[in-house]
Structures are given as C-alpha cells and as structure tokens.
Amino acid sequence: GCGICVNKCPFKAIMIIGLPEALKEPTHRYGPNGFALFGLPVPRVGKVTGILGPNGIGKSTSVQILSGALIPNFGQEKGDWDTVLEHYAGTALYDYFKAVVDGKVRVSQKPQYVDLIPKAFKGKTSELLGKTDERGILDELIDYLDLKSVVDRKISELSGGELQRVAIAACAAKDAQFYFFDEISPYLDIYQRINVARLIQRISKERSVLVVEHDLAILDMLTDVIHIAYGEPAAFGVVTLPKSVRVGINQYLKGYLPEENIRIRPEAIKFEVHPPREDYQLRSMVTFGSFSKKFGDGFALKAAGGSLREGEVLGIVGPNGIGKSTFVKILAGEVKPDEGDPGIDVKISYKPQYIKADTSVRVQDFLRGISKQFGTSYYEVEIANPLQLDRIYDSLLTDLSGGELQRVAIAACLSQEADLYILDEPSAHLDVEQRSMVTKVINRFAESNQKTALVVDHDIYMIDMLSQRLMVFEGKPSVYGEAHGPFSMEDGMNRFLKNLGITFRRDEETRRPRVNNLGSRLDREQKESGNYYYSA
Ligand code: ADP
Ligand code: ADP
Ligand code: MG
C-alpha cells in the first residue's frame, strides 16, 4: 500500500506508490478519519475543464467547495474563507474564491444520476424546465436537444435518454457563472453525446464549465484542459494540477503520471489497431436467418441473416431507438419476430440493457446460484477481481448502485453455461477504469473459452478495444431500423461514422481514437477518401 490509508487498500486495481510532498496537507477532510481530498479542479472562464477519474474520489466534494457551500478546512477542525484566500494567494484559484466570497458566483449543476429526478419532481417536463429559463434560451435548448415531443409529458414517463437531455437543458438554461455537468453521456447515443458536447462548449465561451465524463472520446473532444483524479474511493482522492487534454488522457491510459511521479495502475490500457483480416481462421459458430418485427403501427425492424464466429467479440453500434435492443432480444428468444426466424440453436446468455434487482438476495448467494465455478481461483481471477465484486459480496442486490448492479449483471451473464453471450450496453454507469476491466474480462472470456460475444455499446473506446467485427444499425430512430453486417471493424466504423458525419484519427502515442475537429484539414481529407475511422 501507499501508507496513507487507514485500512488496507481494497482497490487492487489502483496502486499508489508513495505520495508527493505537495500532498501532505489535504484541501479538505471530513473529520479526523473521514475522506480526504487533495487538490482542487480550477474552473476557468472560456474553458471547459474536465475531471477524469473514478467515482467516490471527491468530485462532488470539489464542486461543493467551488460553489461556496463547503469551506475547505485543510485538514483542520473548521475552515474559514480568510484562510482559504490566504492559502490560494497568487494562484489561479484566488480570483475564483474571491468572487465566491463576494457572492458573485452562482452555480448551476447537472446531477450525476438522472434516474433520481422523477423521485424528486412529480409534474410535467414543461413545468420543470419553465423554472429554469433564466437566460431566455429555453426554447432554443428544447429545439437543439430534440425535446419538443416530451415537454408535455410527465417527468415520470421519460426514458433515460430523455431525462438526461432534460437535465442538461435545465442546467444550461440557468444563469450562472460556474456550470458543473456530472456526466453527460449516460443513456445518450454518440450523436447525442457530440451534440451535447458542442452545446457545453458554447456555454463555456463566457462562463466556466466543469465536466466529469467517463466516455473518453467525448471527454477528449469536449474539454480544453483536464485534471486527473485518483486515490482510494471513500478514503482519499487527489486532483492533479491541470494537464492538456491529450497528454492527460494518454498519461491516464498508460497508468503513470510523470509530473506527480505516481503510478495509478500497474498496467497500461492499450488499444490494438485491428487490421482487416482476410485470413480469419475462426470457425463459424452460429448462423442466423433474416427476420423482421413491427410493434403495432410503431417501430419496424428488419435484419438480414449473418454468421458469428467462434471466439469472436462482435460490436453493435447505432443511434438510440434504432432497434439494437429489439434485435438482441429476438436473438435471445425474448421477443418473437413477425416474419422469418433467427433460428439460433445454440445456448444464449443475455444481459439486458435495463437491469433491475427485484429480490433482496446477497450478491455472493446470487452469483453462487448461477455458476458452479463461483469461488474457484478461475472465477476469482477472471471475473470477481476485475469486476471488483468481493467488496460488494455481502450487499443485497436491491441495495446496489447502478454501477455495482451493472458489474454483477455482467458477471452473471458470463457465469452462465452458453455458446453465445449477448451484453446490451455494459458500459452504462461504469467509470473509465471499470469499462477497461469489463472490456478485458469479455475479451479474455471469449478468447480462452472459444465463445462468441455480441456487445451493444455507445462508447467508441470500448467498442474499439472489444470488437473484432461490427454490426451497424441504420434507419430513422423510433420509426424503422435495419441491421447491417457483420463487417470488418474498418468497414463497419467507416459506415457508422459516415452516417454521423464525424471522423476519427489515431493518437500517435497510444493509438487511441480521437475525434477530428469538424471541418479541420484531417476531417476534410478523411471524408474525401472515405477513411472515417483510421485503422492504420
Ligand atoms: P465523487 O463525487 O467523486 O463520487 P464525493 O465527493 O461525493 O465523491 O465523496 C467522496 C467521499 O467523501 C465519499 O466516500 C463520501 O462518503 C465522503 N463524503 C461526502 N460527503 C461527506 C460528508 N458530508 N461527511 C463525511 N463524508 C462525506
Ligand atoms: P435501441 O436499443 O437501438 O435504442 P430499441 O430496440 O430499444 O432501440 O427500440 C427501438 C424502437 O422500438 C423504439 O422506438 C422503441 O420505443 C420501440 N419499442 C421497443 N420495444 C417496444 C415494445 N415492446 N412495444 C412498442 N414499441 C417498442
Ligand atoms: Mg437499446
């Protein structure tokens, strides 16, 4: 361990070797043995500042301090603003806190868990939004975020993606000096994520904006500067000094922060560039026939047949409301098609997009009931440790947070005896570290057991690291959808990104995909040559 935790560090994934001198004194500590926060993000007018790091590491604490609601105590019993101003004299935070003390900083926040909004607000969408229209731009926001059709609906009837956009509109409509968006991507597809990113960039022109985001492609394109946050969730958190976005994300992926001289992870998160492979040796595992499905006079889905190979992971991408979940539900036999038949005769294990815990059973009892291998060293190494399950073994399923439940559901899916494993949006509610671990777990599972996995997700980094081939859904959201592919990664990504009108390049150092600026030289060149997604 690093020696500063009271308890033994349970978070084996993050290993902190020694702490720099500058971190001897916390910015804030909740009581003598409480959580300690070191450092603070620095909001700046005209910039979108990002925080990259796990949950439970002091992001909300930081925002409470920056909003003036919590006076940092520097590890003492009680904080006072004079000491704070003295502490930050001569730094970028001095002017900021001076304005806070003078009552000149109003804060507008988008909460992390939009699912909780219907519990707190009972009325219609228009009533919720109406109260926030302090800048006179609400109508514009409703239009831009495609919310026209939901303003007259009750908040309790909105989907996750609609709630997320309502919450973003509410935050943006308020008149504030400091805006905080605690995650923008949950429930949104990549097109919507990019739309919201552009909106936030516009807000930041005359105000300061702080964003927490776990979709790295979005964090990368959205922010102007980032802080990395690391530590031990619930024990301590460290917010680094600001870094340039490219350098910061690369350091984070490599797991080593040179300026801080800190290793935050034993191994790097690596991107492999998948070359188009003509010489694919994998055997065909299952073929599925063409089928179609129509919901009353609503949405219609059409899927051509295809084949899946043994040991491969197939990504599925496409906008929201295009039939991805319906497609996998039909494969899994949960929904019957109207015409045709997938005709899959192998055993399928399926993790739905929306997971619900309805029995209050303990996590370990639940998992033990599913897998004969529970408790074996194979299970520990391949499933339980990377999914950080042991720390929640004694919790009840019904008490788990969204991210905890997601990890249990992924473990449960991979614990079933089956040939084809289908996971619908496994990245939801997970932080970057957990997404990378889930990716590794699924990849190793498919490869070492020669099983096939189908993964629906919107996180491009995750899809890039996971998939050998890609299916692309196209059509008109909530009206009709068509399943295309499987394609090679390159062909599939080019097709998908062409529909979106965005191009990616590869980072020279880490090979991670990066969104090109719209209309930049690379963007224009790549669009012209059809290389929307650089594989080389
Ligand atoms: P994040 O936003 O990164 O998830 P938070 O800032 O909400 O993290 O919380 C960091 C830690 O501080 C958590 O372990 C939390 O339990 C603890 N904490 C938050 N608020 C208080 C408080 N008022 N008193 C004591 N501990 C707190
Ligand atoms: P995706 O997973 O791509 O977001 P879905 O397959 O969940 O898309 O949904 C596609 C469309 O079908 C949406 O417009 C959705 O509202 C509609 N839909 C899904 N299930 C049903 C159902 N059981 N009855 C009626 N409409 C449905
Ligand atoms: Mg879906």
Coordinates of C-alpha atoms and ligand atoms in Angstrom, one line a residue:
G1 CA 0.0 0.0 0.0
C2 CA 0.9 3.6 -0.1
G3 CA 0.8 4.0 3.6
I4 CA -1.7 6.8 3.9
C5 CA -4.9 4.7 4.1
V6 CA -6.2 3.8 7.5
N7 CA -7.4 0.5 6.2
K8 CA -5.8 -1.9 3.8
C9 CA -6.4 -0.8 0.3
P10 CA -9.2 -3.0 -1.1
F11 CA -8.9 -1.4 -4.6
K12 CA -6.3 -3.7 -6.1
A13 CA -6.5 -2.1 -9.5
I14 CA -5.1 1.2 -8.3
M15 CA -1.7 1.0 -6.7
I16 CA -0.3 4.2 -5.4
I17 CA 3.3 4.1 -4.7
G18 CA 4.3 7.0 -2.4
L19 CA 2.7 10.4 -2.4
P20 CA 4.4 13.6 -3.5
E21 CA 5.4 16.2 -0.8
A22 CA 2.7 18.6 -2.1
L23 CA 0.1 16.2 -1.0
K24 CA 0.9 16.1 2.7
E25 CA -1.9 18.5 3.6
P26 CA -5.4 17.8 2.4
T27 CA -7.6 20.6 0.9
H28 CA -10.4 19.2 2.9
R29 CA -11.0 16.4 5.3
Y30 CA -14.4 15.2 6.6
G31 CA -13.5 14.7 10.3
P32 CA -10.3 13.1 11.7
N33 CA -10.7 9.7 10.0
G34 CA -13.0 10.9 7.2
F35 CA -12.5 11.1 3.5
A36 CA -9.6 13.5 2.5
L37 CA -9.5 15.5 -0.7
F38 CA -6.1 16.7 -2.0
G39 CA -6.0 19.4 -4.6
L40 CA -8.9 21.0 -6.5
P41 CA -10.0 21.5 -10.1
V42 CA -9.6 25.0 -11.4
P43 CA -12.6 26.4 -13.2
R44 CA -11.7 29.0 -15.9
V45 CA -13.9 31.3 -17.8
G46 CA -13.8 30.5 -21.5
K47 CA -12.7 26.9 -20.9
V48 CA -14.3 23.5 -20.4
T49 CA -12.4 21.8 -17.6
G50 CA -12.7 18.0 -17.3
I51 CA -12.1 15.6 -14.5
L52 CA -11.0 12.1 -15.3
G53 CA -11.2 9.5 -12.6
P54 CA -13.4 7.0 -10.7
N55 CA -16.4 7.7 -8.6
G56 CA -16.1 8.2 -4.8
I57 CA -12.9 10.2 -5.2
G58 CA -14.2 13.6 -4.2
K59 CA -15.7 15.2 -7.3
S60 CA -18.9 16.3 -5.6
T61 CA -16.8 17.4 -2.6
S62 CA -14.7 19.6 -5.0
V63 CA -17.9 21.1 -6.6
Q64 CA -19.3 21.8 -3.2
I65 CA -16.2 23.7 -2.3
L66 CA -16.1 25.6 -5.7
S67 CA -19.8 26.5 -5.2
G68 CA -19.1 28.0 -1.8
A69 CA -21.3 25.6 0.0
L70 CA -18.4 23.9 1.8
I71 CA -15.5 25.8 3.2
P72 CA -12.3 23.8 2.8
N73 CA -10.7 23.1 6.2
F74 CA -7.2 22.0 5.1
G75 CA -7.4 19.1 7.5
Q76 CA -8.2 21.3 10.5
E77 CA -11.4 21.2 12.5
K78 CA -13.1 24.1 10.8
G79 CA -12.4 26.1 7.7
D80 CA -12.8 29.9 7.1
W81 CA -12.7 31.9 3.9
D82 CA -9.8 34.2 5.1
T83 CA -7.6 31.2 5.4
V84 CA -8.7 29.9 2.1
L85 CA -7.9 33.2 0.3
E86 CA -4.6 33.3 2.0
H87 CA -3.9 29.7 1.0
Y88 CA -4.6 30.4 -2.7
A89 CA -2.9 33.8 -2.8
G90 CA -1.0 34.1 -6.1
T91 CA -2.7 31.1 -7.7
A92 CA -5.5 30.8 -10.3
L93 CA -7.9 29.8 -7.6
Y94 CA -7.5 33.1 -5.7
D95 CA -9.6 35.2 -8.0
Y96 CA -12.2 32.4 -8.2
F97 CA -12.6 32.1 -4.5
K98 CA -12.6 35.9 -4.1
A99 CA -15.6 36.0 -6.4
V100 CA -17.2 33.2 -4.4
V101 CA -16.7 35.0 -1.1
D102 CA -18.1 38.2 -2.6
G103 CA -21.2 36.3 -3.6
K104 CA -20.6 36.7 -7.3
V105 CA -20.5 33.1 -8.3
R106 CA -23.8 31.3 -9.0
V107 CA -23.6 27.7 -9.7
S108 CA -25.7 25.5 -12.0
Q109 CA -25.4 21.8 -11.7
K110 CA -26.4 18.7 -13.7
P111 CA -26.7 15.8 -11.2
Q112 CA -25.0 12.5 -12.0
Y113 CA -28.0 10.2 -11.6
V114 CA -30.8 11.5 -13.7
D115 CA -32.8 8.4 -12.8
L116 CA -33.4 10.1 -9.4
I117 CA -35.2 13.1 -11.0
P118 CA -38.6 11.5 -11.2
K119 CA -38.4 10.7 -7.5
A120 CA -37.9 14.4 -6.7
F121 CA -40.2 16.0 -9.3
K122 CA -43.7 14.9 -10.0
G123 CA -45.0 17.3 -12.7
K124 CA -44.7 17.7 -16.4
T125 CA -41.4 18.4 -18.3
S126 CA -42.6 21.9 -19.2
E127 CA -43.1 22.8 -15.5
L128 CA -39.6 21.6 -14.6
L129 CA -37.9 23.4 -17.4
G130 CA -40.1 26.5 -17.1
K131 CA -38.5 27.3 -13.7
T132 CA -35.0 27.3 -15.2
D133 CA -35.4 29.7 -18.1
E134 CA -33.2 32.5 -16.7
R135 CA -31.3 33.3 -19.9
G136 CA -34.3 33.3 -22.3
I137 CA -32.8 30.5 -24.3
L138 CA -35.0 27.6 -23.2
D139 CA -36.9 27.3 -26.4
E140 CA -33.7 27.2 -28.3
L141 CA -32.4 24.5 -26.0
I142 CA -35.5 22.4 -26.3
D143 CA -35.2 22.6 -30.0
Y144 CA -31.4 21.8 -30.1
L145 CA -31.8 18.9 -27.7
D146 CA -34.7 17.5 -29.6
L147 CA -37.1 17.7 -26.6
K148 CA -40.2 19.2 -28.3
S149 CA -42.1 15.9 -28.2
V150 CA -41.6 15.5 -24.5
V151 CA -42.4 18.9 -23.0
D152 CA -46.0 18.0 -22.4
R153 CA -45.2 14.6 -20.9
K154 CA -44.8 13.8 -17.3
I155 CA -41.2 13.5 -16.0
S156 CA -42.1 10.1 -14.6
E157 CA -42.8 8.9 -18.2
L158 CA -39.5 9.9 -19.8
S159 CA -36.8 7.4 -20.9
G160 CA -33.3 7.6 -19.6
G161 CA -32.0 9.5 -22.7
E162 CA -34.9 12.0 -22.5
L163 CA -34.3 12.6 -18.8
Q164 CA -30.6 13.2 -19.4
R165 CA -31.4 15.8 -22.1
V166 CA -34.0 17.5 -19.9
A167 CA -31.5 17.7 -17.1
I168 CA -28.8 19.1 -19.4
A169 CA -31.3 21.7 -20.7
A170 CA -32.3 22.7 -17.2
C171 CA -28.7 23.2 -16.2
A172 CA -27.8 25.1 -19.3
A173 CA -30.9 27.4 -19.1
K174 CA -29.9 28.8 -15.7
D175 CA -27.9 31.9 -15.5
A176 CA -24.7 31.1 -13.6
Q177 CA -21.0 31.8 -13.6
F178 CA -20.0 28.2 -13.0
Y179 CA -21.6 25.2 -14.6
F180 CA -21.0 21.7 -13.5
F181 CA -22.1 18.7 -15.5
D182 CA -21.6 15.4 -13.6
E183 CA -21.6 13.1 -16.7
I184 CA -23.4 13.9 -19.9
S185 CA -23.2 10.6 -21.8
P186 CA -25.3 8.1 -19.8
Y187 CA -28.3 6.9 -21.9
L188 CA -27.3 9.1 -24.9
D189 CA -26.1 7.7 -28.2
I190 CA -22.9 9.0 -29.7
Y191 CA -24.7 11.5 -31.9
Q192 CA -26.5 13.0 -28.9
R193 CA -23.3 13.0 -26.9
I194 CA -21.5 15.0 -29.5
N195 CA -24.4 17.4 -29.8
V196 CA -24.4 18.0 -26.0
A197 CA -20.6 18.4 -26.1
R198 CA -21.0 21.2 -28.7
L199 CA -23.7 22.9 -26.5
I200 CA -21.4 22.8 -23.5
Q201 CA -18.5 24.3 -25.5
R202 CA -20.8 27.2 -26.4
I203 CA -21.8 27.8 -22.8
S204 CA -18.1 27.9 -21.8
K205 CA -17.4 30.9 -24.1
E206 CA -18.3 33.4 -21.3
R207 CA -18.5 31.2 -18.3
S208 CA -16.6 28.4 -16.6
V209 CA -17.6 24.8 -17.0
L210 CA -16.5 21.7 -15.2
V211 CA -17.4 18.3 -16.6
V212 CA -17.0 14.8 -15.2
E213 CA -17.1 12.2 -18.1
H214 CA -16.3 8.6 -18.5
D215 CA -16.6 8.3 -22.2
L216 CA -13.1 9.2 -23.2
A217 CA -13.8 10.0 -26.8
I218 CA -16.3 12.6 -25.6
L219 CA -14.1 13.9 -22.8
D220 CA -11.3 14.3 -25.3
M221 CA -13.3 16.3 -27.8
L222 CA -15.3 18.3 -25.2
T223 CA -12.7 19.6 -22.8
D224 CA -9.9 22.2 -23.1
V225 CA -8.0 21.1 -20.1
I226 CA -8.3 18.1 -17.7
H227 CA -7.5 17.1 -14.1
I228 CA -6.8 13.5 -13.4
A229 CA -8.4 12.3 -10.1
Y230 CA -7.0 9.2 -8.4
G231 CA -6.9 7.7 -5.0
E232 CA -8.9 5.2 -3.0
P233 CA -12.6 5.6 -3.3
A234 CA -14.2 6.6 0.1
A235 CA -10.7 7.0 1.7
F236 CA -8.9 9.8 -0.2
G237 CA -8.8 11.4 -3.6
V238 CA -6.2 13.5 -5.3
V239 CA -7.0 16.0 -8.0
T240 CA -3.9 16.8 -10.1
L241 CA -2.9 20.1 -11.5
P242 CA -4.5 20.8 -14.9
K243 CA -3.0 19.0 -17.9
S244 CA -3.5 19.4 -21.6
V245 CA -6.3 17.0 -22.7
R246 CA -4.2 14.9 -25.0
V247 CA -1.3 14.5 -22.6
G248 CA -3.6 13.9 -19.6
I249 CA -5.7 11.2 -21.2
N250 CA -2.5 9.5 -22.5
Q251 CA -0.9 9.5 -19.1
Y252 CA -4.1 8.2 -17.6
L253 CA -4.2 5.3 -20.1
K254 CA -0.6 4.5 -19.5
G255 CA -1.3 4.5 -15.8
Y256 CA 1.6 6.8 -14.9
L257 CA 1.6 10.5 -14.1
P258 CA 5.1 11.8 -14.7
E259 CA 4.7 15.3 -13.2
E260 CA 3.2 13.8 -10.0
N261 CA 5.6 10.7 -10.2
I262 CA 2.6 8.5 -9.4
R263 CA 1.7 5.1 -10.8
I264 CA -2.1 4.9 -10.7
R265 CA -2.4 1.4 -12.3
P266 CA 0.0 -1.5 -12.7
E267 CA -0.6 -1.8 -16.4
A268 CA -1.5 0.4 -19.3
I269 CA -4.9 0.4 -21.0
K270 CA -3.9 -0.5 -24.6
F271 CA -5.5 0.0 -27.9
E272 CA -4.8 -2.5 -30.6
V273 CA -5.5 -1.5 -34.1
H274 CA -7.4 -4.3 -35.8
P275 CA -6.2 -4.7 -39.3
P276 CA -8.8 -6.0 -41.8
R277 CA -8.2 -9.7 -41.6
E278 CA -9.0 -11.7 -44.7
D279 CA -7.3 -14.7 -43.3
Y280 CA -9.7 -15.2 -40.5
Q281 CA -9.2 -18.7 -39.1
L282 CA -12.1 -18.7 -36.7
R283 CA -14.8 -21.3 -37.4
S284 CA -18.3 -20.1 -37.9
M285 CA -20.2 -20.8 -34.7
V286 CA -23.7 -19.9 -35.5
T287 CA -25.7 -18.5 -38.4
F288 CA -28.9 -16.6 -38.0
G289 CA -31.7 -16.2 -40.6
S290 CA -33.3 -12.9 -41.7
F291 CA -36.3 -11.7 -39.7
S292 CA -38.5 -8.6 -39.2
K293 CA -40.6 -7.2 -36.4
K294 CA -43.1 -4.4 -36.1
F295 CA -44.6 -3.0 -32.9
G296 CA -48.3 -2.3 -33.8
D297 CA -48.2 0.7 -36.1
G298 CA -45.0 1.9 -34.4
F299 CA -41.3 0.9 -34.9
A300 CA -40.3 -1.6 -37.5
L301 CA -37.0 -3.6 -37.6
K302 CA -35.5 -5.6 -40.5
A303 CA -32.5 -7.8 -40.1
A304 CA -30.7 -9.7 -42.8
G305 CA -29.1 -13.0 -41.7
G306 CA -25.5 -13.4 -40.8
S307 CA -23.0 -15.6 -39.1
L308 CA -21.0 -15.3 -36.0
R309 CA -17.6 -16.9 -35.4
E310 CA -16.3 -18.9 -32.5
G311 CA -14.2 -16.9 -30.1
E312 CA -15.0 -13.5 -31.6
V313 CA -16.5 -10.4 -30.0
L314 CA -18.8 -8.5 -32.2
G315 CA -19.7 -4.9 -31.6
I316 CA -23.1 -3.4 -32.3
V317 CA -23.4 0.3 -32.9
G318 CA -26.2 2.7 -34.0
P319 CA -28.3 5.6 -32.6
N320 CA -30.9 5.2 -29.9
G321 CA -34.3 3.9 -30.9
I322 CA -33.0 2.1 -33.9
G323 CA -33.8 -1.4 -32.8
K324 CA -30.5 -2.7 -31.3
S325 CA -32.1 -4.0 -28.1
T326 CA -35.1 -5.4 -30.1
F327 CA -32.6 -7.2 -32.3
V328 CA -30.7 -8.9 -29.5
K329 CA -33.9 -9.7 -27.6
I330 CA -35.1 -11.5 -30.7
L331 CA -31.8 -13.4 -31.0
A332 CA -32.1 -14.3 -27.3
G333 CA -35.7 -15.5 -27.8
E334 CA -37.2 -12.9 -25.5
V335 CA -39.2 -11.3 -28.3
K336 CA -40.8 -13.1 -31.2
P337 CA -40.2 -11.8 -34.8
D338 CA -43.3 -11.3 -37.1
E339 CA -41.6 -12.8 -40.1
G340 CA -38.6 -15.0 -40.5
D341 CA -36.7 -16.7 -37.7
P342 CA -33.2 -16.2 -36.4
G343 CA -33.2 -20.0 -36.0
I344 CA -30.4 -20.0 -33.5
D345 CA -30.0 -23.4 -31.9
V346 CA -27.1 -22.7 -29.5
K347 CA -27.5 -21.7 -25.9
I348 CA -27.5 -17.9 -25.3
S349 CA -26.8 -15.9 -22.1
Y350 CA -28.2 -12.4 -22.3
K351 CA -27.6 -9.3 -20.2
P352 CA -30.4 -6.8 -21.0
Q353 CA -29.8 -3.0 -21.3
Y354 CA -32.1 -2.1 -18.3
I355 CA -31.2 -4.2 -15.3
K356 CA -33.4 -4.4 -12.2
A357 CA -32.8 -6.1 -8.9
D358 CA -36.1 -7.5 -7.6
T359 CA -35.0 -9.9 -4.9
S360 CA -33.1 -8.9 -1.8
V361 CA -30.6 -11.7 -2.0
R362 CA -26.9 -11.2 -1.2
V363 CA -24.6 -10.7 -4.2
Q364 CA -22.5 -13.8 -3.4
D365 CA -25.5 -16.0 -2.9
F366 CA -26.9 -14.8 -6.2
L367 CA -23.7 -15.4 -8.1
R368 CA -23.1 -18.8 -6.4
G369 CA -26.6 -19.9 -7.5
I370 CA -25.7 -19.2 -11.1
S371 CA -22.2 -20.6 -11.5
K372 CA -20.6 -23.9 -10.4
Q373 CA -17.3 -22.1 -10.7
F374 CA -18.1 -19.5 -8.1
G375 CA -15.3 -19.4 -5.5
T376 CA -12.8 -21.2 -7.7
S377 CA -9.5 -19.4 -8.5
Y378 CA -10.6 -19.2 -12.1
Y379 CA -13.6 -17.3 -11.1
E380 CA -11.6 -15.0 -8.8
V381 CA -9.0 -14.2 -11.4
E382 CA -11.2 -13.9 -14.5
I383 CA -14.4 -12.5 -13.1
A384 CA -14.6 -11.4 -9.4
N385 CA -11.4 -9.5 -9.1
P386 CA -11.5 -7.5 -12.3
L387 CA -15.2 -6.7 -11.8
Q388 CA -14.4 -5.6 -8.1
L389 CA -17.1 -7.9 -6.8
D390 CA -15.6 -9.1 -3.5
R391 CA -16.2 -5.7 -1.9
I392 CA -19.9 -6.0 -2.6
Y393 CA -20.4 -9.7 -1.9
D394 CA -22.3 -9.1 1.3
S395 CA -24.5 -6.4 -0.1
L396 CA -28.1 -7.0 -1.1
L397 CA -28.8 -6.9 -4.8
T398 CA -31.6 -4.3 -4.1
D399 CA -29.1 -2.0 -2.3
L400 CA -26.6 -1.8 -5.2
S401 CA -25.8 1.4 -7.1
G402 CA -26.2 1.4 -10.9
G403 CA -22.5 0.7 -11.5
E404 CA -22.4 -2.1 -8.9
L405 CA -25.5 -3.7 -10.3
Q406 CA -24.1 -3.5 -13.8
R407 CA -20.9 -5.4 -12.7
V408 CA -23.0 -8.1 -11.0
A409 CA -25.1 -8.4 -14.1
I410 CA -22.1 -8.8 -16.4
A411 CA -20.6 -11.4 -14.0
A412 CA -24.0 -13.2 -14.0
C413 CA -24.2 -13.2 -17.8
L414 CA -20.6 -14.6 -18.2
S415 CA -21.2 -17.2 -15.5
Q416 CA -24.0 -19.0 -17.4
E417 CA -23.1 -22.1 -19.4
A418 CA -23.8 -20.9 -23.0
D419 CA -22.3 -20.6 -26.5
L420 CA -23.3 -17.1 -27.3
Y421 CA -23.1 -14.2 -24.9
I422 CA -25.1 -11.0 -25.5
L423 CA -24.4 -7.9 -23.5
D424 CA -26.6 -4.8 -24.1
E425 CA -24.8 -1.6 -23.0
P426 CA -22.3 -3.0 -20.4
S427 CA -20.6 0.4 -20.1
A428 CA -23.6 2.1 -18.5
H429 CA -22.9 3.6 -15.0
L430 CA -19.3 2.4 -15.1
D431 CA -16.2 4.7 -14.8
V432 CA -13.3 4.5 -17.2
E433 CA -11.3 2.1 -15.1
Q434 CA -14.3 -0.3 -14.8
R435 CA -15.0 -0.1 -18.5
S436 CA -11.5 -1.1 -19.3
M437 CA -11.7 -4.0 -16.9
V438 CA -15.0 -5.1 -18.3
T439 CA -13.5 -5.0 -21.8
K440 CA -10.6 -7.2 -20.7
V441 CA -12.9 -9.6 -18.9
I442 CA -15.2 -10.1 -22.0
N443 CA -12.2 -10.4 -24.4
R444 CA -10.4 -12.9 -22.3
F445 CA -13.5 -14.9 -21.7
A446 CA -14.4 -15.1 -25.4
E447 CA -10.8 -16.0 -26.4
S448 CA -10.0 -18.5 -23.8
N449 CA -13.3 -20.3 -23.9
Q450 CA -13.8 -20.0 -27.6
K451 CA -17.2 -18.4 -27.0
T452 CA -18.9 -15.7 -29.1
A453 CA -19.9 -12.4 -27.6
L454 CA -22.2 -9.7 -29.0
V455 CA -21.9 -6.3 -27.3
V456 CA -24.1 -3.3 -27.9
D457 CA -22.4 -0.1 -26.8
H458 CA -22.1 3.6 -27.5
D459 CA -18.6 4.1 -26.0
I460 CA -16.3 4.1 -29.1
Y461 CA -13.2 3.4 -27.0
M462 CA -14.8 0.3 -25.5
I463 CA -16.2 -0.8 -28.9
D464 CA -12.7 -0.3 -30.4
M465 CA -10.9 -2.3 -27.8
L466 CA -13.6 -5.1 -27.7
S467 CA -14.7 -5.9 -31.1
Q468 CA -13.2 -7.9 -34.0
R469 CA -16.2 -7.2 -36.2
L470 CA -19.1 -4.8 -36.2
M471 CA -22.8 -4.7 -36.9
V472 CA -24.2 -1.3 -37.8
F473 CA -27.8 -0.3 -37.3
E474 CA -29.3 2.3 -39.7
G475 CA -32.7 3.9 -40.3
K476 CA -34.9 6.5 -38.6
P477 CA -34.9 6.3 -34.8
S478 CA -38.3 5.2 -33.4
V479 CA -39.7 4.7 -36.9
Y480 CA -37.6 2.0 -38.6
G481 CA -34.3 0.3 -38.3
E482 CA -32.1 -2.1 -40.3
A483 CA -29.4 -4.3 -39.1
H484 CA -26.3 -4.4 -41.4
G485 CA -23.2 -6.6 -41.2
P486 CA -21.2 -8.1 -39.6
F487 CA -18.5 -6.0 -41.2
S488 CA -14.8 -5.8 -40.6
M489 CA -14.0 -3.1 -37.9
E490 CA -12.8 -0.8 -40.6
D491 CA -15.7 -1.1 -43.0
G492 CA -18.2 -1.1 -40.1
M493 CA -16.7 2.0 -38.5
N494 CA -16.5 3.8 -41.8
R495 CA -20.1 3.1 -42.5
F496 CA -21.3 4.1 -38.9
L497 CA -19.2 7.3 -38.8
K498 CA -20.2 8.4 -42.3
N499 CA -23.8 8.3 -41.1
L500 CA -22.8 10.6 -38.2
G501 CA -20.6 12.9 -40.3
I502 CA -17.6 12.6 -37.9
T503 CA -14.1 11.3 -38.5
F504 CA -11.5 9.9 -36.1
R505 CA -7.8 9.8 -36.2
R506 CA -5.4 7.7 -34.1
D507 CA -3.3 9.2 -31.4
E508 CA 0.3 8.7 -32.3
E509 CA 1.4 7.7 -28.9
T510 CA -1.4 5.4 -27.5
R511 CA -3.2 4.6 -30.8
R512 CA -6.5 5.6 -29.1
P513 CA -9.1 7.0 -31.5
R514 CA -9.6 10.8 -31.4
V515 CA -12.5 12.8 -32.9
N516 CA -11.3 15.2 -35.6
N517 CA -12.5 18.8 -35.4
L518 CA -15.3 19.4 -37.7
G519 CA -14.0 20.9 -41.0
S520 CA -10.4 20.6 -40.0
R521 CA -7.9 19.5 -42.7
L522 CA -7.8 15.9 -41.5
D523 CA -11.6 15.8 -41.2
R524 CA -12.0 17.0 -44.8
E525 CA -9.2 14.7 -46.2
Q526 CA -10.6 11.7 -44.4
K527 CA -14.1 12.3 -45.6
E528 CA -12.9 12.7 -49.1
S529 CA -11.0 9.4 -49.1
G530 CA -13.7 7.6 -47.1
N531 CA -11.4 6.8 -44.2
Y532 CA -13.8 8.0 -41.4
Y533 CA -12.0 5.7 -39.0
Y534 CA -8.3 5.5 -39.2
S535 CA -7.2 1.9 -38.7
A536 CA -3.6 2.5 -39.7
Ligands
ADP1 P1 -17.5 11.6 -6.0 O1 -18.3 12.8 -6.3 O2 -16.2 11.6 -6.6 O3 -18.2 10.3 -6.2 P2 -17.8 12.5 -3.3 O4 -17.1 13.9 -3.2 O5 -19.3 12.5 -3.4 O6 -17.2 11.7 -4.4 O7 -17.4 11.7 -2.0 C1 -16.1 11.3 -1.7 C2 -16.1 10.7 -0.3 O8 -16.4 11.6 0.7 C3 -17.1 9.5 -0.2 O9 -16.5 8.5 0.5 C4 -18.2 10.1 0.7 O10 -18.8 9.1 1.5 C5 -17.4 11.1 1.6 N1 -18.3 12.3 2.0 C6 -19.0 13.0 1.1 N2 -19.7 14.0 1.8 C7 -19.4 13.8 3.1 C8 -19.8 14.4 4.4 N3 -20.6 15.5 4.4 N4 -19.3 13.9 5.5 C9 -18.4 12.9 5.5 N5 -18.0 12.2 4.4 C10 -18.5 12.7 3.2
ADP2 P1 -32.2 0.8 -29.3 O1 -31.8 -0.4 -28.5 O2 -31.5 0.9 -30.6 O3 -32.2 2.1 -28.6 P2 -34.9 -0.4 -29.2 O4 -34.8 -1.7 -29.8 O5 -34.9 -0.4 -27.7 O6 -33.7 0.6 -29.8 O7 -36.2 0.3 -29.6 C1 -36.5 0.6 -31.0 C2 -37.8 1.3 -31.1 O8 -38.8 0.3 -30.8 C3 -38.1 2.4 -30.1 O9 -38.8 3.5 -30.8 C4 -38.9 1.8 -29.0 O10 -39.7 2.8 -28.4 C5 -39.7 0.8 -29.8 N1 -40.1 -0.4 -28.9 C6 -39.2 -1.2 -28.3 N2 -39.9 -2.2 -27.7 C7 -41.2 -1.9 -27.9 C8 -42.5 -2.6 -27.5 N3 -42.4 -3.7 -26.7 N4 -43.6 -2.0 -27.9 C9 -43.6 -1.0 -28.7 N5 -42.5 -0.3 -29.1 C10 -41.3 -0.8 -28.7
MG3 MG -31.0 -0.3 -26.6

